[in-house]
mmCIF file of C-alpha atoms in Angstrom:
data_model
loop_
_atom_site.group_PDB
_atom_site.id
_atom_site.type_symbol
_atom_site.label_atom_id
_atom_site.label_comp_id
_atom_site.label_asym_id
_atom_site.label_seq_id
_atom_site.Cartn_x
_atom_site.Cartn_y
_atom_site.Cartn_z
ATOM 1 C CA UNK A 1 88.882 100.117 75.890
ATOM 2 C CA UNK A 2 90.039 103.050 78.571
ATOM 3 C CA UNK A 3 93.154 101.595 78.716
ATOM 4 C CA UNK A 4 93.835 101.839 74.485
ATOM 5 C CA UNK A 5 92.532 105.103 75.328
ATOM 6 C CA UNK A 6 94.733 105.947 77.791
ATOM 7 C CA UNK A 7 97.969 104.113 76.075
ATOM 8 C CA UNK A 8 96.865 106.763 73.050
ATOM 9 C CA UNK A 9 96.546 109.381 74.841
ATOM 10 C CA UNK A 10 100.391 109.151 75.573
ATOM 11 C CA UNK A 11 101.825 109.401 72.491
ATOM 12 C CA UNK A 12 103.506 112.179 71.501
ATOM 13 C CA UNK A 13 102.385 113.370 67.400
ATOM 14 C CA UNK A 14 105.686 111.867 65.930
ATOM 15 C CA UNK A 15 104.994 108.895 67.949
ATOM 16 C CA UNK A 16 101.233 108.180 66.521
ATOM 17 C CA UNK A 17 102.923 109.089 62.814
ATOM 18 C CA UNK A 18 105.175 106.352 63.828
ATOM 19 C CA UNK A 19 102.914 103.698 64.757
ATOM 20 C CA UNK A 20 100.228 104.461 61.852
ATOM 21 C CA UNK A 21 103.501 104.053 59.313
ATOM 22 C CA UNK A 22 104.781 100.451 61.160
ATOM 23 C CA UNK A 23 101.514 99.417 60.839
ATOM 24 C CA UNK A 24 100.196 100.262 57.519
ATOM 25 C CA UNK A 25 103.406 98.953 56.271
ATOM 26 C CA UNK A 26 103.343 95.569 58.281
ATOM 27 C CA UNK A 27 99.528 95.091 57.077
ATOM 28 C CA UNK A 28 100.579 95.588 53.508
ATOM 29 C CA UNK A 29 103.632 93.230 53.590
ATOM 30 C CA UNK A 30 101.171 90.985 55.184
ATOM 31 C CA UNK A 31 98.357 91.414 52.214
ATOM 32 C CA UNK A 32 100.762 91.584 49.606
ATOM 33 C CA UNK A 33 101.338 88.029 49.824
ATOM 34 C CA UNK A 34 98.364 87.345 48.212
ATOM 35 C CA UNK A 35 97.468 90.293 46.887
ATOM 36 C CA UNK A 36 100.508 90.257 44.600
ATOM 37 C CA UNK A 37 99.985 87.305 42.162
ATOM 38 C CA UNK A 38 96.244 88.578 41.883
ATOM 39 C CA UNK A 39 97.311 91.860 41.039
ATOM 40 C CA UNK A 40 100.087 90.881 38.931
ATOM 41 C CA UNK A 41 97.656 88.097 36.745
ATOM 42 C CA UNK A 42 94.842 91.059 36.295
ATOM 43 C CA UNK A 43 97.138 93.408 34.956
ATOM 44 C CA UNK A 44 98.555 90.827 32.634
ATOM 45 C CA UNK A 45 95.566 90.530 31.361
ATOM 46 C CA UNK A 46 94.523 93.631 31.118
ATOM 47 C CA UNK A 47 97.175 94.800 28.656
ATOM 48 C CA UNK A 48 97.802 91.638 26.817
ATOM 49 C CA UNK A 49 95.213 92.597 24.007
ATOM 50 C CA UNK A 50 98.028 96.108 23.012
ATOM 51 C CA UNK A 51 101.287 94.137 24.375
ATOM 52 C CA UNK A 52 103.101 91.427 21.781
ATOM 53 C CA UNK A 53 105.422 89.729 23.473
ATOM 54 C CA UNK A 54 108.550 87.938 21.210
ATOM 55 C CA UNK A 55 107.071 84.760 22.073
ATOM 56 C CA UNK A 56 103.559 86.028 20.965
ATOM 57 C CA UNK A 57 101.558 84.565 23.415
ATOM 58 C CA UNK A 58 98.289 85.632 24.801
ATOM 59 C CA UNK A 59 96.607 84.268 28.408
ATOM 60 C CA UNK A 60 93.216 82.767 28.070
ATOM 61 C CA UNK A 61 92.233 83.281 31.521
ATOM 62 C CA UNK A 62 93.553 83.585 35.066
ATOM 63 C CA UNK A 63 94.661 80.248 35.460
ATOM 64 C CA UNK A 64 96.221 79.898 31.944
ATOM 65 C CA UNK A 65 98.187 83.075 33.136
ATOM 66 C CA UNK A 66 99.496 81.830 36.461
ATOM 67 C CA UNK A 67 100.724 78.571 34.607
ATOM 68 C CA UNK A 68 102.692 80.846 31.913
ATOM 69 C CA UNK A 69 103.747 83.119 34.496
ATOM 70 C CA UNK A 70 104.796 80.327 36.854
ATOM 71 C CA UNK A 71 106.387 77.938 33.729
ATOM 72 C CA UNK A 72 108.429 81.016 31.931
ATOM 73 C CA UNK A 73 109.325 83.296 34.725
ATOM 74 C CA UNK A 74 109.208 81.115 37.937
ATOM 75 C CA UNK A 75 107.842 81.711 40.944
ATOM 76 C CA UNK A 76 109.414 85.084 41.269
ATOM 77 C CA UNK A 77 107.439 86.262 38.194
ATOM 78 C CA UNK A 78 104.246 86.249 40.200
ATOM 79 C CA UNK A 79 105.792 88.216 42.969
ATOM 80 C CA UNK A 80 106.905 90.836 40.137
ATOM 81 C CA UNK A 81 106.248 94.133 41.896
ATOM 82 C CA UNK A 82 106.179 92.865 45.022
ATOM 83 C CA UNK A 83 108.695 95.234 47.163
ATOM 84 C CA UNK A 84 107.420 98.214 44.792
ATOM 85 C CA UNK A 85 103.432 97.405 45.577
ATOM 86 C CA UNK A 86 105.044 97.571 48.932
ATOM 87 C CA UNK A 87 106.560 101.101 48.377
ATOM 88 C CA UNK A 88 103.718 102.447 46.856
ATOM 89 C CA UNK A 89 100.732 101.254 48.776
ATOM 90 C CA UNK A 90 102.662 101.090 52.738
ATOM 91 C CA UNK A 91 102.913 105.030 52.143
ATOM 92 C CA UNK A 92 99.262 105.016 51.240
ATOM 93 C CA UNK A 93 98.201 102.930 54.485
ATOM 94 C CA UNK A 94 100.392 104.748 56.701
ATOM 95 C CA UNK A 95 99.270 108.345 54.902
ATOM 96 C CA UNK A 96 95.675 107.439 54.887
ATOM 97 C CA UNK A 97 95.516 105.636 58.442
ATOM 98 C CA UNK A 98 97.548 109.032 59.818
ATOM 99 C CA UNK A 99 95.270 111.623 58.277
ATOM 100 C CA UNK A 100 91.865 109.433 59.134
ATOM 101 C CA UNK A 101 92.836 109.954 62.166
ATOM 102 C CA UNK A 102 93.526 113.668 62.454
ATOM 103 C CA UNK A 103 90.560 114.570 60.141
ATOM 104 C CA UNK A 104 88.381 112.607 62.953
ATOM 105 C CA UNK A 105 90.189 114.544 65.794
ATOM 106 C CA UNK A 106 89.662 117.966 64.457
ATOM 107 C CA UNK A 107 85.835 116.945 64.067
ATOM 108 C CA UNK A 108 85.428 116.177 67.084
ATOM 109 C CA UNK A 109 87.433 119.417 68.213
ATOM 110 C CA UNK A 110 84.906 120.994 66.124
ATOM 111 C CA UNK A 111 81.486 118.955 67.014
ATOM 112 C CA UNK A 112 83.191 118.744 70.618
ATOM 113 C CA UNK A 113 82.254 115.438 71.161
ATOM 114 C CA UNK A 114 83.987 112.278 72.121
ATOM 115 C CA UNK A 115 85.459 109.263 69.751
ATOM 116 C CA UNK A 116 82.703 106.715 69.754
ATOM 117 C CA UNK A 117 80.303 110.451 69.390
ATOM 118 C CA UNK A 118 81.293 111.243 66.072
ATOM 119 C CA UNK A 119 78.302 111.339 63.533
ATOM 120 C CA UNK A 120 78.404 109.353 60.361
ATOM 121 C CA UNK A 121 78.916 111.595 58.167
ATOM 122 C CA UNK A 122 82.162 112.835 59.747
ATOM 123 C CA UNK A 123 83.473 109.828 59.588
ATOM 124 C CA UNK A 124 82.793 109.274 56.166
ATOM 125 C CA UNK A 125 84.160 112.613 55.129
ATOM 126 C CA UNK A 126 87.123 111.889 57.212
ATOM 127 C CA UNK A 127 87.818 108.701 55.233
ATOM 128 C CA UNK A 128 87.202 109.909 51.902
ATOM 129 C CA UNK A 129 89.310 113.240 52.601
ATOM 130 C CA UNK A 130 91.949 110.507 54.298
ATOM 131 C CA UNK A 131 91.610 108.276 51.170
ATOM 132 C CA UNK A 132 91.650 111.429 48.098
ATOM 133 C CA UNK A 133 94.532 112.453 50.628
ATOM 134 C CA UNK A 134 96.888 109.503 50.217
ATOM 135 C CA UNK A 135 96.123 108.908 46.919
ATOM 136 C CA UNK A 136 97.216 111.683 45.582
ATOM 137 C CA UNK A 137 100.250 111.385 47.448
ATOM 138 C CA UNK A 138 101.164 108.021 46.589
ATOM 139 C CA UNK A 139 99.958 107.898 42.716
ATOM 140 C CA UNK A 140 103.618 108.147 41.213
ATOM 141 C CA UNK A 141 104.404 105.278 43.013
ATOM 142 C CA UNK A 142 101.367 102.810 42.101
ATOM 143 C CA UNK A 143 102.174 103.920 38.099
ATOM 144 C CA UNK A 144 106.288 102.233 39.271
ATOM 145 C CA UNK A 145 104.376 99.429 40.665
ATOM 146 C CA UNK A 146 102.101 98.734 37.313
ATOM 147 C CA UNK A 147 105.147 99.438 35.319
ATOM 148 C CA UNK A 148 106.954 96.819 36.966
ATOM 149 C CA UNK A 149 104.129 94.314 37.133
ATOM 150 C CA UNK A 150 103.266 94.363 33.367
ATOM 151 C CA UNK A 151 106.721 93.395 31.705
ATOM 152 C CA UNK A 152 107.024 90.848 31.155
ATOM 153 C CA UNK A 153 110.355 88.524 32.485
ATOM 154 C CA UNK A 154 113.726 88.701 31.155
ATOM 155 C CA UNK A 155 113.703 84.850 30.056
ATOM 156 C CA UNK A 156 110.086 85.745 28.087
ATOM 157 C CA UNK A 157 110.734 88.646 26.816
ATOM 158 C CA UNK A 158 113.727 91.634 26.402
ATOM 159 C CA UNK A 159 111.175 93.887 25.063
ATOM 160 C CA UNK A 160 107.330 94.214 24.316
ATOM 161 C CA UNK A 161 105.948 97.029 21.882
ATOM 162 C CA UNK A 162 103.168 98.663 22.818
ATOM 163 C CA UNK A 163 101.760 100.856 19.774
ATOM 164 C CA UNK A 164 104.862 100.872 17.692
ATOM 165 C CA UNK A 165 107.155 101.823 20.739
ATOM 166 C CA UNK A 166 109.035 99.386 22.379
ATOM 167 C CA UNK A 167 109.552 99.498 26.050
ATOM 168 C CA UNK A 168 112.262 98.722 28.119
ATOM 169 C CA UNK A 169 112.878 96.109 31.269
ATOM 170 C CA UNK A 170 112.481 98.136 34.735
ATOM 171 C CA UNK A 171 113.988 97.075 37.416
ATOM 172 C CA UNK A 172 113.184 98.635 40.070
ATOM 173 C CA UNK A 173 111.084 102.108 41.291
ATOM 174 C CA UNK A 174 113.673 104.116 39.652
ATOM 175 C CA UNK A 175 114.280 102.381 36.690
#
């Protein structure tokens, strides 16, 4: 443990932003392997009941919606979003893990106390400042993720309307 401490200790401020951002984005290429296809099935379902595709169809549950998904757009249909989840929530990792971190270090400045010292309720307030933080920061980014996730694929579908308007095929975060 002295020895993280130490190693830590050593970094310079551009080389902690560094390591937060190579890690929160390795963790989320990681978790977006799975959390992906979940993501991508919920939200599916979530907007089927105001989205008509040209093929009309409506998911009856989780399952029935990977087996569309999987059957009309392939396997790449699941992974719909995947490189712009990535974009929008390795920003929020690296943001959040970054600011945690300097929220905790000016409380203890403050309380002048020592890491494993820190009261509860700093470190709670760190984390939700942290989280609020990064959130608001990265919230353009989830709404290019969710756009991207929803449409439906180019086989299915060229278009869906949702109320009266129909929307067009993005293909990537800006456009």
């Amino acid at each position: 443990r002295d020895g993280r401490r130490q190693a830590a200790q050593q970094l310079t401020p551009g080389q902690e932003f560094a390591v937060h951002l190579s890690c929160g984005m390795l963790a989320e290429a990681v978790t977006c392997v799975i959390y992906v296809p979940v993501d991508v099935i919920k939200e599916r379902l979530q907007v089927q009941q105001s989205a008509t595709s040209v093929e009309g169809s409506h998911y009856t549950g989780s399952f029935h919606a990977l087996k569309q998904i999987v059957r009309t757009e392939g396997l790449k249909g699941i992974y719909k979003g995947y490189w712009a989840t990535l974009a929008s929530f390795g920003p929020f990792s690296a943001i959040y893990f970054m600011m945690y971190e300097q929220f905790k270090s000016a409380a203890r400045e403050r309380k002048g106390c020592q890491d494993g010292d820190l009261p509860l309720i700093n470190l709670v307030t760190s984390s939700c400042c942290a989280g609020a933080l990064a959130s608001w920061l990265t919230s353009p980014l989830d709404m290019a993720k969710l756009l991207l996730q929803v449409q439906r694929g180019q086989d299915a579908a060229p278009c869906y309307k949702v109320a009266s308007r129909t929307q067009p095929q993005y293909k990537g975060m800006a456009h």
